[in-house]
PDB file of C-alpha atoms in Angstrom:
ATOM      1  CA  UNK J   1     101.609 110.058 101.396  1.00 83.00           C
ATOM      2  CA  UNK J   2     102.423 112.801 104.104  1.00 89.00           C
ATOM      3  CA  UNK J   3     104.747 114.259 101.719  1.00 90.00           C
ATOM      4  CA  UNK J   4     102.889 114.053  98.588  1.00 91.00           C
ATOM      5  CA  UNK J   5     100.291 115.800 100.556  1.00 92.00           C
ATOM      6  CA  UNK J   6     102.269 118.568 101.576  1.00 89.00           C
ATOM      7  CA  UNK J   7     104.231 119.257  98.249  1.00 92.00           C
ATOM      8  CA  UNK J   8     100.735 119.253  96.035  1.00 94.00           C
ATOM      9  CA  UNK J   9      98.069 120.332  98.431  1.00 94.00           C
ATOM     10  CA  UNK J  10      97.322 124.010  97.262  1.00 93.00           C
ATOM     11  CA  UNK J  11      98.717 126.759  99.173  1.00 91.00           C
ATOM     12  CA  UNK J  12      95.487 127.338 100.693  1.00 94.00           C
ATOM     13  CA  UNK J  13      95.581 124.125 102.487  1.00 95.00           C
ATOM     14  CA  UNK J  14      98.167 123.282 104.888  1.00 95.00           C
ATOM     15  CA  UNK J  15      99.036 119.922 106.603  1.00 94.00           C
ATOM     16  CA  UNK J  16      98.911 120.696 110.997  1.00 93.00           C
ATOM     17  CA  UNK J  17      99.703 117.592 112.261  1.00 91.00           C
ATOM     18  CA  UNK J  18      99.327 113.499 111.276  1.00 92.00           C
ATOM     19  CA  UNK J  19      97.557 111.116 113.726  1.00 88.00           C
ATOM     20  CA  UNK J  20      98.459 107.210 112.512  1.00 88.00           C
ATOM     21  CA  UNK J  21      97.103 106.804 109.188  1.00 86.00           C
ATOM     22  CA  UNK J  22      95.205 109.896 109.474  1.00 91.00           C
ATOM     23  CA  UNK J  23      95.646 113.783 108.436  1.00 93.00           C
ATOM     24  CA  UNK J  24      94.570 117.549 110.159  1.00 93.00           C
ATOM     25  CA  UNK J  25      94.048 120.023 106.967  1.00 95.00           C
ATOM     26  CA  UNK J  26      93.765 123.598 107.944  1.00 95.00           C
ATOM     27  CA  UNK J  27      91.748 125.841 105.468  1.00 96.00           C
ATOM     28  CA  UNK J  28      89.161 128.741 105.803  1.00 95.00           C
ATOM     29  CA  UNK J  29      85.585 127.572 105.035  1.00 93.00           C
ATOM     30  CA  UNK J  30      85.508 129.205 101.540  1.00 96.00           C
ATOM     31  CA  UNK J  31      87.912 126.927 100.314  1.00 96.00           C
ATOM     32  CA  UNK J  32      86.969 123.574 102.153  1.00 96.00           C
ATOM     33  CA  UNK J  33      85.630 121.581  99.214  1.00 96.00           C
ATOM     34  CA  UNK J  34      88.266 122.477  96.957  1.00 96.00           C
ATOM     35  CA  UNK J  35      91.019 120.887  99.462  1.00 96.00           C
ATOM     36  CA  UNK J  36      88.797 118.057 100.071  1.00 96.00           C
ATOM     37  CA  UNK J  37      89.110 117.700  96.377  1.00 96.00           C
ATOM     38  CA  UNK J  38      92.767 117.664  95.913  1.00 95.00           C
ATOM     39  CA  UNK J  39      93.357 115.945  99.288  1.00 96.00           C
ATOM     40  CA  UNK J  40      91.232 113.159  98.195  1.00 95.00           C
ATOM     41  CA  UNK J  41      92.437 113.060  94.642  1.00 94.00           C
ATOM     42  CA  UNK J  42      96.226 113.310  96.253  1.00 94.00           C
ATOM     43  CA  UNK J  43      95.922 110.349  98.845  1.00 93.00           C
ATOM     44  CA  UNK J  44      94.176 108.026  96.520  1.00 93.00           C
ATOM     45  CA  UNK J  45      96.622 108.400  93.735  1.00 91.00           C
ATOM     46  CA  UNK J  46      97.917 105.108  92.341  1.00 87.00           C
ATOM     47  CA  UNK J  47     101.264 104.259  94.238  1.00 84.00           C
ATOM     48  CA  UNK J  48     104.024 102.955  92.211  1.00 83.00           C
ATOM     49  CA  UNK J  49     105.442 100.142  94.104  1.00 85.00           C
ATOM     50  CA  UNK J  50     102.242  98.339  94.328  1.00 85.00           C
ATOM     51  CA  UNK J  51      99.589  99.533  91.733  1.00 82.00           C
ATOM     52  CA  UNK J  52      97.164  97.069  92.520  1.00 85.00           C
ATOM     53  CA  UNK J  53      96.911  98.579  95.918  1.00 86.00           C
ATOM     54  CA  UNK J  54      94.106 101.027  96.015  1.00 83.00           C
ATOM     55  CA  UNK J  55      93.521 103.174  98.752  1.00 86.00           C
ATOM     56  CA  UNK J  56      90.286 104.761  99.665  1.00 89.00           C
ATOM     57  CA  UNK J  57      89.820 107.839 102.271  1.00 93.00           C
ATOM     58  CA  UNK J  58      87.020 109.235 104.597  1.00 94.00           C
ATOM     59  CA  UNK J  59      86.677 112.622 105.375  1.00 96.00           C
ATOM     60  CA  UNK J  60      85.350 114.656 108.532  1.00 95.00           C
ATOM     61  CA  UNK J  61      85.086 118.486 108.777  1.00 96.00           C
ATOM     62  CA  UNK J  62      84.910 120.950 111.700  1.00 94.00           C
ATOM     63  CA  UNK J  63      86.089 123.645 113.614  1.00 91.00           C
ATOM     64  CA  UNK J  64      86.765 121.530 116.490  1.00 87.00           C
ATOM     65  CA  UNK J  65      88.434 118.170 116.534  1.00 82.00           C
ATOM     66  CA  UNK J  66      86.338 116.600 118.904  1.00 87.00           C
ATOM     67  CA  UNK J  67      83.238 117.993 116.969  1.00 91.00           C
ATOM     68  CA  UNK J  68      83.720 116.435 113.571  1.00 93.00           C
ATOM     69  CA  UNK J  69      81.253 115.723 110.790  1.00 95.00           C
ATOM     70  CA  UNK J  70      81.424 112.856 108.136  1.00 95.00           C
ATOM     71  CA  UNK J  71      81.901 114.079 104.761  1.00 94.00           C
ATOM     72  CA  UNK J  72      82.380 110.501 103.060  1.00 90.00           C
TER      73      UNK J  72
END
């Protein structure tokens, strides 16, 4: 998915780093919800070797990555 992410996350939005099964999104704040959009919509797309697997994501926010918040 780390690739997906990074080829069709909007140029506003840009992958920093991966920790296991997890990803750090940089944006500004006026365009937080729209990455969380496509991030989401990108990561839960249906994946083509095993289309009965569907994955599901959380999401935290913050300006500090030991001071996140849960978005869902």
């Amino acid at each position: 998915r780390l690739i997906q992410l990074h080829e069709k996350l909007p140029v506003e939005g840009r992958v920093v780093f991966t920790i296991h099964d997890g990803y750090l999104i940089s944006t500004k704040k006026q365009h937080v919800n729209m990455i969380i959009k496509h991030a989401k919509m990108i990561l839960e797309e249906e994946i083509t070797l095993c289309k009965e697997l569907k994955l599901k994501t959380k999401c935290e926010i913050g300006t500090n990555f030991g001071k996140m918040t849960k978005v869902f």
